[in-house]
Amino acid sequence: MTLATDKLTTAKLNKFEKFKAEKDGLLVKDELEEFARIGWEAIDATDREQRLKWLGVFFRPVTPGKFMLRMRLPNGILSSDRMRILAEIVQRYGDDGSADITTRQNLQLRGIRIEDIPDIFRRLQAAQMTSVQSGMDNVRNITGSPVAGIDADELIDTRPLVKQVQDRITNSGEGNFAYTNLPRKFNIAIAGGKDNSVHAEINDIAFVPAYKNGEIGFNVLVGGFFSAKRCEAAIPLNAWVTPADVADLSEAILSVYRDNGSRANRQKSRLMWLIDEWGLEKFRAEVEREFGRSLVEAAEEDEIAWEKRDHIGVHAQKQPGMYYVGLHVPVGRLQAPQMFELARLAQVYGSGEIRLTVEQNAIVPNVPETRLEAFLGEPLLEQFAIAPAELSRSLVSCTGAQFCNFALIETKNRAVALVKELEAELEIPRSVRIHWTGCPNSCGQPQVADIGLMGTKARKDGKVVEGVDLYMGGKVGKDAALGKCVEKSIPCEDLKSKLHDILVEQFGATPKAHL
Ligand code: SRM
Ligand code: SF4
């Protein structure tokens, strides 16, 4: 790896760069048996709290000794067999064990004990699953269209492309030292349909379907990101690539970023800061150099023409007589019995496959028409509805204070309870996308929501209380645009009446007759 750049040798390195330079995070892979033997308390603090994240193993200061395991699920797809393996892993931990569908179409497992990690990793490897490089200064789960290959209007099947990019970056799940020391985290998304189901605009690299001279390929966006200090939508690189070039271009951009991104101030290390420093022209030229060829100019228009779909409910597939069924999983939280049941339903009624969405929901594809009625009568669908109420339907929430030490507020439980109260009071004529995020890191993407709520501290009656900053106006799908903060520090206790008024005044809600 070529890390001996000017940036590395001359800049003042931040503390993360120092520990990475001392020992690459991926190296703890060879120490897992030892960690399991000595127990979590005896592991070197930097290995335990930082380097293990290179393997997707997250120490949780909120629940010490009970780790979180962040998987990689390319394109958000897994088989029933794989879901069952993950269910068995969390089931072992009783009340501590659960899983969350994430805003990157992924699963995080909770309650994991370090002594079980070697065995868990053996089971994952046998099932060709991996959690490698899913945290810290690595490329996160790569997102793709959740209805790839089954969407009648799809332009490009993203599944093989997402898999190819993941395999390159992770050396097919073994870990790839070429990309384990990026200046910061990095997000890649590949859109294959007309509705921008991956939130292309908030990724460091996004591939968006576009025709050039009658050929389907992708326009490329770069530099989208959220951070506590700054949020930016991705900008056009002015490049168009064929599907065959997606992996090469991803590696070229990553290499330019790895070798030139700032390693001094972690608040200014994401890709967009490098683009700002160089200007787009120089950045594009450096990417071309690394790519080894000239980049073709972007197609004039991309093919994102639709509002974003949420995929909930029953939908005809492009395969005649087949349907996919989108299940609403409240704020993405799954308990082991629900994971087993989801795996069973996908196998009994579908093709043994489950898909996840960035809205933290699940899809069971390939259900034949003849099996639909029986499927829809299954008890799990009482918990994971196919026609949830309008606010619940689009509710998204980050992890929040239950497990995340960055959190300024509790999110998931509060989010569910609040929309239930509002739904009891109001008739809401359309879906309203409400996103909660527990702190300014924005994992719950409040900037893409109709109503975004970001955890903060507020004052009420002279006391410091849990509160939120209110974001409004996020637009998704065609012409996506980020929402803006419109009001700061609303105490959570005042939030219900605030949202009630907003729903009535701006979203056409009306009080229910019985109230
Ligand atoms: Fe995130 C850090 C959870 C999507 C921006 N994020 C964290 C950590 C790892 C902090 C920690 O160590 O506790 C959180 C783990 C909490 C836990 O126990 O679950 C965490 N992020 C999540 C998830 C699980 C939220 C969710 O409930 O779905 C998402 C996991 C995705 C995945 O499968 O990999 C998640 N995080 C995001 C997104 C949304 C996205 O990717 O579309 C963002 C904003 C987009 C972006 O990154 O540009 C996001 N997370 C952050 C940041 C701010 C990054 C920055 O540049 O400053 C941090 C903090 C950091 O990296 O320093 C962070
Ligand atoms: Fe944790 Fe903050 Fe991310 Fe929520 S937004 S998961 S509280 S880091």
Coordinates of C-alpha atoms and ligand atoms in Angstrom, one line a residue:
M1 CA 0.0 0.0 0.0
T2 CA 1.3 3.5 -0.9
L3 CA 0.6 5.5 2.2
A4 CA 4.0 7.3 2.4
T5 CA 2.5 10.4 0.9
D6 CA 3.3 14.0 1.8
K7 CA 0.0 14.1 3.7
L8 CA 1.2 11.3 6.0
T9 CA 4.7 12.3 6.5
T10 CA 4.3 16.0 7.0
A11 CA 0.9 16.6 8.5
K12 CA 0.3 16.4 12.2
L13 CA -1.4 13.1 12.5
N14 CA -4.5 12.8 14.7
K15 CA -4.6 10.1 17.4
F16 CA -6.5 7.7 15.2
E17 CA -3.8 7.9 12.6
K18 CA -1.2 7.2 15.2
F19 CA -2.8 4.0 16.5
K20 CA -3.5 2.9 12.9
A21 CA 0.2 3.5 12.0
E22 CA 1.3 1.5 15.0
K23 CA -0.8 -1.5 14.1
D24 CA -3.4 -1.9 11.3
G25 CA -6.8 -2.6 12.7
L26 CA -7.2 -5.7 10.5
L27 CA -4.3 -7.4 12.4
V28 CA -6.5 -8.2 15.4
K29 CA -7.9 -10.9 13.2
D30 CA -5.1 -13.1 14.3
E31 CA -5.6 -12.4 18.0
L32 CA -9.2 -13.4 18.4
E33 CA -8.5 -16.7 20.1
E34 CA -6.3 -14.9 22.6
F35 CA -9.0 -12.1 23.2
A36 CA -11.6 -14.8 23.7
R37 CA -9.3 -16.6 26.2
I38 CA -8.4 -13.5 28.3
G39 CA -11.9 -11.9 28.3
W40 CA -13.0 -8.4 27.3
E41 CA -11.6 -6.6 30.4
A42 CA -8.1 -7.8 29.8
I43 CA -7.9 -6.8 26.1
D44 CA -5.7 -3.8 25.3
A45 CA -8.0 -0.8 25.3
T46 CA -7.2 0.3 21.7
D47 CA -7.6 -3.2 20.4
R48 CA -10.9 -3.6 22.2
E49 CA -12.5 -0.2 21.6
Q50 CA -11.0 0.6 18.2
R51 CA -9.2 -2.1 16.2
L52 CA -11.9 -4.7 16.7
K53 CA -14.2 -2.5 14.7
W54 CA -12.1 -3.4 11.6
L55 CA -13.7 -6.8 12.1
G56 CA -17.2 -5.4 12.7
V57 CA -16.9 -6.0 16.4
F58 CA -18.0 -2.9 18.4
F59 CA -17.3 -2.5 22.1
R60 CA -20.4 -0.8 23.6
P61 CA -19.5 1.4 26.5
V62 CA -23.2 1.5 27.3
T63 CA -23.3 -2.3 27.7
P64 CA -19.6 -3.2 28.5
G65 CA -18.8 -6.9 27.7
K66 CA -21.8 -7.1 25.3
F67 CA -20.5 -6.3 21.9
M68 CA -22.3 -5.3 18.7
L69 CA -21.4 -7.2 15.5
R70 CA -22.0 -5.2 12.3
M71 CA -22.3 -7.5 9.3
R72 CA -21.7 -6.8 5.6
L73 CA -24.8 -7.7 3.5
P74 CA -24.1 -6.6 -0.1
N75 CA -27.2 -5.1 -1.6
G76 CA -29.0 -5.9 1.7
I77 CA -29.7 -9.5 0.6
L78 CA -29.4 -12.7 2.7
S79 CA -30.7 -16.2 2.5
S80 CA -33.0 -17.8 5.0
D81 CA -30.1 -20.1 6.0
R82 CA -27.9 -17.1 6.7
M83 CA -30.7 -15.3 8.6
R84 CA -31.1 -18.4 10.7
I85 CA -27.3 -18.5 11.6
L86 CA -27.6 -14.8 12.7
A87 CA -30.7 -15.6 14.7
E88 CA -28.9 -18.5 16.4
I89 CA -26.1 -16.2 17.3
V90 CA -28.3 -13.6 19.1
Q91 CA -30.7 -16.2 20.5
R92 CA -27.9 -17.5 22.7
Y93 CA -27.8 -14.2 24.6
G94 CA -31.4 -14.2 25.7
D95 CA -32.8 -10.8 26.6
D96 CA -29.5 -9.2 25.6
G97 CA -29.6 -10.6 22.1
S98 CA -31.4 -8.7 19.3
A99 CA -30.6 -7.4 15.8
D100 CA -31.2 -4.1 14.0
I101 CA -31.7 -3.5 10.3
T102 CA -29.6 -0.4 9.6
T103 CA -29.9 2.6 7.4
R104 CA -27.3 1.0 5.1
Q105 CA -29.5 -2.1 4.4
N106 CA -27.5 -4.2 6.8
L107 CA -27.8 -6.1 10.1
Q108 CA -26.2 -5.4 13.5
L109 CA -26.3 -8.1 16.1
R110 CA -26.4 -7.3 19.8
G111 CA -25.3 -8.9 23.0
I112 CA -22.2 -10.7 21.6
R113 CA -19.6 -12.0 24.0
I114 CA -16.0 -11.9 23.0
E115 CA -15.4 -15.5 24.1
D116 CA -17.8 -16.6 21.4
I117 CA -16.3 -14.5 18.6
P118 CA -13.9 -17.1 17.2
D119 CA -16.7 -19.6 16.9
I120 CA -19.1 -17.0 15.5
F121 CA -16.5 -16.1 12.9
R122 CA -16.0 -19.7 11.9
R123 CA -19.7 -20.1 11.4
L124 CA -19.9 -16.9 9.3
Q125 CA -17.0 -18.0 7.2
A126 CA -18.6 -21.4 6.6
A127 CA -21.7 -19.6 5.4
Q128 CA -19.7 -17.2 3.3
M129 CA -20.7 -14.2 5.3
T130 CA -18.5 -11.5 6.7
S131 CA -18.4 -8.5 9.0
V132 CA -14.9 -7.4 7.9
Q133 CA -14.1 -3.7 7.5
S134 CA -17.6 -2.7 8.4
G135 CA -16.6 -0.1 11.0
M136 CA -14.1 2.8 11.5
D137 CA -11.9 3.9 8.6
N138 CA -13.3 1.5 6.1
V139 CA -15.9 1.2 3.3
R140 CA -19.3 0.6 4.9
N141 CA -21.9 -1.8 3.6
I142 CA -22.5 -1.2 0.0
T143 CA -26.1 -0.4 -0.9
G144 CA -28.0 -1.3 -4.0
S145 CA -31.6 -1.5 -5.2
P146 CA -33.6 -3.7 -2.8
V147 CA -35.6 -5.0 -5.7
A148 CA -32.7 -5.7 -8.0
G149 CA -33.5 -8.4 -10.4
I150 CA -37.3 -8.4 -9.6
D151 CA -38.3 -4.9 -10.4
A152 CA -40.2 -4.7 -13.7
D153 CA -38.8 -1.2 -14.3
E154 CA -35.3 -1.8 -13.3
L155 CA -32.5 -0.4 -15.5
I156 CA -29.5 -2.3 -14.1
D157 CA -29.4 -5.3 -11.7
T158 CA -27.1 -4.0 -9.0
R159 CA -26.5 -7.3 -7.2
P160 CA -23.4 -8.5 -9.1
L161 CA -21.9 -5.0 -9.1
V162 CA -22.3 -4.5 -5.4
K163 CA -20.9 -7.9 -4.7
Q164 CA -17.9 -7.3 -7.0
V165 CA -17.1 -4.0 -5.3
Q166 CA -17.4 -5.6 -1.9
D167 CA -15.2 -8.5 -2.9
R168 CA -12.5 -6.2 -4.3
I169 CA -12.5 -4.0 -1.2
T170 CA -12.5 -6.8 1.3
N171 CA -10.6 -9.5 -0.6
S172 CA -13.7 -11.6 -0.8
G173 CA -14.3 -11.2 2.9
E174 CA -10.8 -12.2 4.0
G175 CA -9.8 -8.5 4.6
N176 CA -7.8 -6.3 2.3
F177 CA -5.0 -4.3 3.7
A178 CA -5.1 -2.0 0.7
Y179 CA -8.2 -0.4 2.0
T180 CA -8.1 -0.7 5.8
N181 CA -6.4 2.6 6.4
L182 CA -8.6 5.2 4.8
P183 CA -8.5 8.7 6.3
R184 CA -12.1 8.2 7.5
K185 CA -15.2 6.1 6.8
F186 CA -16.5 5.8 3.2
N187 CA -19.9 5.1 1.7
I188 CA -20.7 3.6 -1.7
A189 CA -24.1 3.1 -3.2
I190 CA -25.2 1.7 -6.6
A191 CA -28.7 2.7 -7.8
G192 CA -30.3 0.4 -10.4
G193 CA -33.9 1.6 -10.6
K194 CA -35.7 4.8 -11.4
D195 CA -36.4 5.9 -7.8
N196 CA -33.0 6.3 -6.2
S197 CA -33.8 3.8 -3.5
V198 CA -30.3 4.0 -2.0
H199 CA -30.2 7.7 -1.3
A200 CA -27.4 8.2 -3.8
E201 CA -26.9 11.8 -2.8
I202 CA -25.6 11.0 0.7
N203 CA -22.8 8.7 -0.3
D204 CA -19.1 9.3 -0.9
I205 CA -19.5 7.6 -4.3
A206 CA -22.8 6.9 -5.9
F207 CA -23.5 5.3 -9.2
V208 CA -26.8 6.5 -10.8
P209 CA -28.3 4.8 -13.9
A210 CA -27.9 6.9 -17.1
Y211 CA -27.9 6.2 -20.8
K212 CA -25.1 7.4 -23.0
N213 CA -25.4 6.9 -26.8
G214 CA -28.1 4.4 -26.2
E215 CA -26.1 2.3 -23.7
I216 CA -27.1 2.0 -20.1
G217 CA -24.4 2.8 -17.6
F218 CA -24.0 5.1 -14.6
N219 CA -23.4 8.8 -14.0
V220 CA -21.0 9.1 -11.0
L221 CA -21.6 11.3 -8.0
V222 CA -18.9 12.0 -5.3
G223 CA -18.5 13.5 -1.9
G224 CA -21.9 13.2 -0.3
F225 CA -21.7 12.8 3.5
F226 CA -23.1 13.8 6.9
S227 CA -21.1 14.6 9.9
A228 CA -21.6 16.6 13.1
K229 CA -19.8 19.6 11.5
R230 CA -21.0 19.6 8.0
C231 CA -23.5 17.8 5.7
E232 CA -23.2 17.8 1.9
A233 CA -25.1 16.2 -1.0
A234 CA -22.9 14.4 -3.5
I235 CA -21.8 16.3 -6.6
P236 CA -21.4 15.1 -10.2
L237 CA -17.9 13.9 -11.0
N238 CA -18.8 14.5 -14.7
A239 CA -18.1 10.9 -15.5
W240 CA -20.1 8.1 -17.0
V241 CA -19.1 4.4 -16.7
T242 CA -20.4 1.1 -18.0
P243 CA -21.3 -1.5 -15.4
A244 CA -18.1 -3.3 -16.2
D245 CA -16.1 -0.3 -15.0
V246 CA -17.9 0.3 -11.6
A247 CA -15.4 -1.7 -9.5
D248 CA -12.3 -0.3 -11.2
L249 CA -13.6 3.3 -10.8
S250 CA -14.5 2.7 -7.2
E251 CA -11.0 1.4 -6.5
A252 CA -9.5 4.4 -8.3
I253 CA -11.5 6.9 -6.3
L254 CA -10.8 5.1 -3.1
S255 CA -7.0 5.0 -3.8
V256 CA -6.9 8.7 -4.5
Y257 CA -8.8 9.3 -1.3
R258 CA -6.6 6.9 0.7
D259 CA -3.4 8.5 -0.5
N260 CA -4.4 12.1 -0.4
G261 CA -7.3 12.6 2.1
S262 CA -6.5 14.7 5.1
R263 CA -5.3 12.7 8.1
A264 CA -4.8 15.7 10.4
N265 CA -8.3 16.8 11.5
R266 CA -10.9 14.0 11.6
Q267 CA -13.6 16.5 11.2
K268 CA -12.2 17.4 7.8
S269 CA -11.3 14.0 6.5
R270 CA -14.2 12.9 4.5
L271 CA -13.9 12.8 0.7
M272 CA -15.7 16.1 0.0
W273 CA -12.9 18.0 2.0
L274 CA -10.3 16.6 -0.5
I275 CA -12.5 17.7 -3.4
D276 CA -12.8 21.1 -1.9
E277 CA -9.1 21.4 -1.4
W278 CA -8.2 20.4 -4.9
G279 CA -11.2 21.5 -6.9
L280 CA -13.3 19.0 -8.9
E281 CA -11.1 19.3 -12.0
K282 CA -7.9 18.3 -10.3
F283 CA -9.8 15.6 -8.3
R284 CA -11.2 14.2 -11.5
A285 CA -7.8 14.3 -13.2
E286 CA -6.2 12.4 -10.3
V287 CA -9.0 9.8 -10.4
E288 CA -8.4 9.4 -14.2
R289 CA -4.7 8.9 -13.6
E290 CA -5.4 6.1 -11.1
F291 CA -8.1 4.6 -13.3
G292 CA -5.6 4.5 -16.1
R293 CA -7.9 5.9 -18.7
S294 CA -9.8 9.0 -19.6
L295 CA -13.2 9.2 -18.0
V296 CA -16.1 9.6 -20.4
E297 CA -18.1 12.8 -19.7
A298 CA -21.4 12.3 -17.8
A299 CA -24.5 11.6 -19.7
E300 CA -26.7 14.7 -19.9
E301 CA -29.5 13.2 -17.9
D302 CA -29.8 10.4 -15.4
E303 CA -32.7 8.0 -15.3
I304 CA -33.9 8.9 -11.8
A305 CA -37.4 9.9 -12.7
W306 CA -39.6 8.6 -9.8
E307 CA -40.5 9.4 -6.3
K308 CA -38.8 7.0 -3.9
R309 CA -40.7 3.8 -3.2
D310 CA -40.8 2.3 0.2
H311 CA -41.5 -1.3 -1.1
I312 CA -43.9 -2.0 1.7
G313 CA -46.9 -4.2 0.8
V314 CA -47.5 -6.6 -2.1
H315 CA -45.9 -5.8 -5.5
A316 CA -45.9 -7.7 -8.8
Q317 CA -42.4 -8.7 -9.9
K318 CA -41.0 -8.6 -13.4
Q319 CA -41.3 -12.4 -13.3
P320 CA -45.0 -13.2 -14.3
G321 CA -47.1 -14.6 -11.4
M322 CA -44.4 -13.6 -8.8
Y323 CA -44.7 -11.0 -6.1
Y324 CA -42.5 -9.4 -3.5
V325 CA -43.9 -8.5 -0.1
G326 CA -42.4 -5.6 1.8
L327 CA -42.8 -6.0 5.6
H328 CA -42.7 -3.0 7.9
V329 CA -40.2 -3.8 10.7
P330 CA -40.8 -1.1 13.4
V331 CA -37.5 1.0 13.5
G332 CA -35.7 -2.1 12.2
R333 CA -35.6 -4.0 15.5
L334 CA -35.6 -7.8 15.3
Q335 CA -35.8 -10.3 18.1
A336 CA -34.4 -13.8 17.5
P337 CA -37.8 -15.5 17.2
Q338 CA -38.8 -13.0 14.6
M339 CA -35.6 -13.6 12.6
F340 CA -36.2 -17.4 12.6
E341 CA -39.8 -16.8 11.5
L342 CA -38.8 -14.4 8.8
A343 CA -36.3 -17.0 7.5
R344 CA -39.0 -19.7 7.6
L345 CA -41.6 -17.6 5.8
A346 CA -39.1 -16.7 3.1
Q347 CA -38.3 -20.3 2.6
V348 CA -41.9 -21.7 2.8
Y349 CA -43.5 -19.0 0.6
G350 CA -40.6 -17.4 -1.4
S351 CA -37.3 -18.6 -2.7
G352 CA -35.5 -18.6 0.7
E353 CA -34.2 -15.1 0.3
I354 CA -34.7 -11.9 2.4
R355 CA -33.9 -8.4 1.4
L356 CA -33.4 -5.3 3.6
T357 CA -34.0 -1.7 2.8
V358 CA -32.4 1.6 3.9
E359 CA -35.7 2.4 5.6
Q360 CA -34.9 -0.5 8.0
N361 CA -37.6 -2.8 6.6
A362 CA -37.6 -6.3 5.1
I363 CA -38.7 -7.7 1.7
V364 CA -39.6 -11.3 1.0
P365 CA -39.3 -11.8 -2.8
N366 CA -40.4 -14.5 -5.2
V367 CA -43.8 -15.4 -3.7
P368 CA -46.0 -17.1 -6.3
E369 CA -49.5 -15.7 -6.6
T370 CA -50.9 -19.0 -5.5
R371 CA -49.1 -18.7 -2.1
L372 CA -49.8 -15.1 -1.4
E373 CA -53.0 -15.5 0.5
A374 CA -51.6 -18.0 2.9
F375 CA -48.5 -15.9 3.4
L376 CA -50.5 -12.8 4.2
G377 CA -52.3 -14.8 6.9
E378 CA -49.1 -15.7 8.8
P379 CA -49.0 -14.3 12.4
L380 CA -45.6 -12.6 11.9
L381 CA -47.4 -10.1 9.6
E382 CA -49.3 -8.9 12.6
Q383 CA -46.0 -7.6 14.0
F384 CA -44.4 -6.8 10.6
A385 CA -47.4 -5.2 8.8
I386 CA -47.8 -4.9 5.0
A387 CA -50.1 -1.9 5.5
P388 CA -48.9 0.0 8.5
A389 CA -50.4 3.3 9.5
E390 CA -49.0 6.3 7.6
L391 CA -46.5 7.6 10.2
S392 CA -45.3 4.2 11.3
R393 CA -44.8 3.2 7.7
S394 CA -42.0 5.6 7.0
L395 CA -40.5 5.9 10.5
V396 CA -36.7 5.4 10.7
S397 CA -34.5 5.7 13.7
C398 CA -30.9 5.3 14.6
T399 CA -29.7 3.2 17.6
G400 CA -29.9 6.0 20.2
A401 CA -29.0 5.9 23.9
Q402 CA -30.0 2.2 24.5
F403 CA -26.7 1.1 22.9
C404 CA -24.8 4.1 21.5
N405 CA -22.6 6.2 23.7
F406 CA -22.7 9.2 21.4
A407 CA -26.5 9.5 21.8
L408 CA -27.9 12.5 23.5
I409 CA -31.3 11.0 23.7
E410 CA -33.2 7.7 23.5
T411 CA -34.6 7.3 20.0
K412 CA -36.1 4.0 18.8
N413 CA -38.6 3.4 21.6
R414 CA -39.5 7.0 21.8
A415 CA -40.0 7.2 18.0
V416 CA -42.4 4.3 18.0
A417 CA -44.4 5.5 21.0
L418 CA -44.7 9.1 19.6
V419 CA -46.0 8.1 16.2
K420 CA -48.6 5.7 17.8
E421 CA -49.9 8.6 19.9
L422 CA -50.1 10.9 16.9
E423 CA -51.8 8.2 14.8
A424 CA -54.4 7.8 17.5
E425 CA -55.2 11.5 17.4
L426 CA -54.9 12.3 13.7
E427 CA -56.1 11.2 10.3
I428 CA -53.0 11.4 8.1
P429 CA -53.8 11.4 4.4
R430 CA -50.3 10.5 3.1
S431 CA -47.1 9.0 4.3
V432 CA -44.9 11.4 6.2
R433 CA -41.2 10.3 6.5
I434 CA -40.1 10.9 10.1
H435 CA -36.4 10.1 10.8
W436 CA -34.9 10.2 14.3
T437 CA -31.2 10.4 15.0
G438 CA -29.7 10.5 18.5
C439 CA -26.9 13.0 17.9
P440 CA -25.4 15.2 15.1
N441 CA -23.6 12.2 13.5
S442 CA -26.9 11.7 11.6
C443 CA -26.9 7.9 11.3
G444 CA -30.7 8.1 11.1
Q445 CA -30.4 10.6 8.2
P446 CA -32.8 13.4 9.5
Q447 CA -31.7 15.5 6.5
V448 CA -33.5 13.1 4.0
A449 CA -36.8 13.2 5.9
D450 CA -40.0 15.2 5.6
I451 CA -39.5 15.7 9.4
G452 CA -36.1 15.0 10.8
L453 CA -35.4 14.9 14.6
M454 CA -31.8 15.1 15.8
G455 CA -31.1 14.5 19.5
T456 CA -29.8 17.4 21.5
K457 CA -30.1 18.9 25.0
A458 CA -32.8 21.4 25.6
R459 CA -34.0 23.5 28.6
K460 CA -37.4 23.3 30.2
D461 CA -38.4 25.0 33.4
G462 CA -34.8 25.9 34.1
K463 CA -33.7 22.2 33.8
V464 CA -31.6 20.5 31.1
V465 CA -33.8 17.9 29.4
E466 CA -33.6 15.7 26.3
G467 CA -34.6 17.5 23.2
V468 CA -34.4 17.6 19.4
D469 CA -33.4 19.9 16.6
L470 CA -36.1 19.9 14.0
Y471 CA -35.2 19.3 10.3
M472 CA -37.8 19.8 7.5
G473 CA -37.9 19.5 3.7
G474 CA -35.7 16.6 2.9
K475 CA -36.6 15.4 -0.6
V476 CA -35.8 11.8 -1.8
G477 CA -36.0 10.1 -5.1
K478 CA -35.9 12.4 -8.2
D479 CA -34.2 15.7 -7.5
A480 CA -33.2 14.7 -4.0
A481 CA -32.3 17.5 -1.7
L482 CA -31.3 17.7 1.9
G483 CA -33.6 19.1 4.5
K484 CA -32.6 22.0 6.8
C485 CA -32.7 22.6 10.5
V486 CA -35.7 24.9 11.1
E487 CA -35.9 24.9 14.9
K488 CA -33.4 24.1 17.6
S489 CA -33.6 22.5 21.0
I490 CA -37.3 21.5 21.3
P491 CA -37.8 19.6 24.6
C492 CA -38.9 16.0 23.9
E493 CA -41.9 16.5 26.2
D494 CA -43.2 19.3 23.9
L495 CA -42.6 17.4 20.7
K496 CA -46.0 15.7 20.4
S497 CA -47.9 19.0 20.2
K498 CA -45.3 20.5 17.9
L499 CA -45.5 17.6 15.5
H500 CA -49.3 17.5 15.8
D501 CA -49.4 21.1 14.6
I502 CA -46.9 20.5 11.8
L503 CA -48.9 17.5 10.5
V504 CA -52.1 19.5 10.5
E505 CA -50.7 22.6 9.0
Q506 CA -48.2 21.2 6.5
F507 CA -49.3 17.6 5.7
G508 CA -53.1 17.8 5.6
A509 CA -53.7 15.8 8.8
T510 CA -57.1 16.2 10.5
P511 CA -58.1 15.4 14.1
K512 CA -59.9 12.0 14.4
A513 CA -63.6 12.4 14.9
H514 CA -63.8 10.7 18.3
L515 CA -61.4 13.2 19.9
Ligands
SRM1 FE1 -23.4 5.8 11.9 C1 -20.8 6.3 14.1 C2 -24.7 3.5 14.0 C3 -25.4 4.8 9.4 C4 -22.7 8.7 10.3 N1 -22.8 5.0 13.7 C5 -21.7 5.4 14.4 C6 -21.5 4.4 15.6 C7 -20.6 3.3 15.1 C8 -20.9 5.1 16.8 C9 -20.5 4.2 17.9 O1 -19.4 3.6 17.9 O2 -21.4 4.0 18.8 C10 -22.9 3.9 15.8 C11 -23.1 2.5 16.4 C12 -24.3 2.5 17.3 C13 -24.8 1.1 17.5 O3 -24.5 0.5 18.6 O4 -25.6 0.7 16.7 C14 -23.5 4.1 14.4 N2 -24.7 4.3 11.7 C15 -25.2 3.6 12.7 C16 -26.4 2.7 12.2 C17 -26.5 1.4 12.9 C18 -27.7 3.6 12.4 C19 -28.9 2.8 12.3 O5 -29.6 2.6 13.4 O6 -29.3 2.3 11.3 C20 -26.1 2.7 10.7 C21 -25.2 1.6 10.3 C22 -25.0 1.5 8.9 C23 -24.2 0.3 8.5 O7 -24.8 -0.8 8.3 O8 -23.0 0.4 8.3 C24 -25.3 4.0 10.6 N3 -23.9 6.6 10.1 C25 -24.8 6.0 9.3 C26 -25.1 7.0 8.3 C27 -26.2 6.8 7.2 C28 -25.8 6.3 5.9 O9 -24.7 5.8 5.8 O10 -26.6 6.4 5.0 C29 -24.4 8.1 8.5 C30 -24.4 9.5 7.8 C31 -23.8 9.3 6.4 C32 -22.4 9.4 6.3 O11 -21.7 8.7 7.0 O12 -21.9 10.3 5.6 C33 -23.6 7.8 9.7 N4 -22.0 7.3 12.1 C34 -21.9 8.4 11.4 C35 -20.9 9.2 11.9 C36 -20.4 10.6 11.3 C37 -19.4 10.5 10.3 C38 -18.6 11.7 10.1 O13 -18.0 11.8 9.0 O14 -18.4 12.5 11.0 C39 -20.3 8.6 13.0 C40 -19.2 9.0 13.9 C41 -17.8 8.9 13.3 O15 -17.7 8.2 12.3 O16 -16.9 9.5 13.9 C42 -21.0 7.3 13.1
SF4_2 FE1 -25.3 6.8 17.8 FE2 -25.5 9.4 17.1 FE3 -25.3 7.5 15.2 FE4 -27.5 7.7 16.6 S1 -26.7 9.3 15.3 S2 -26.4 5.8 16.2 S3 -26.8 8.3 18.6 S4 -23.7 8.0 16.7

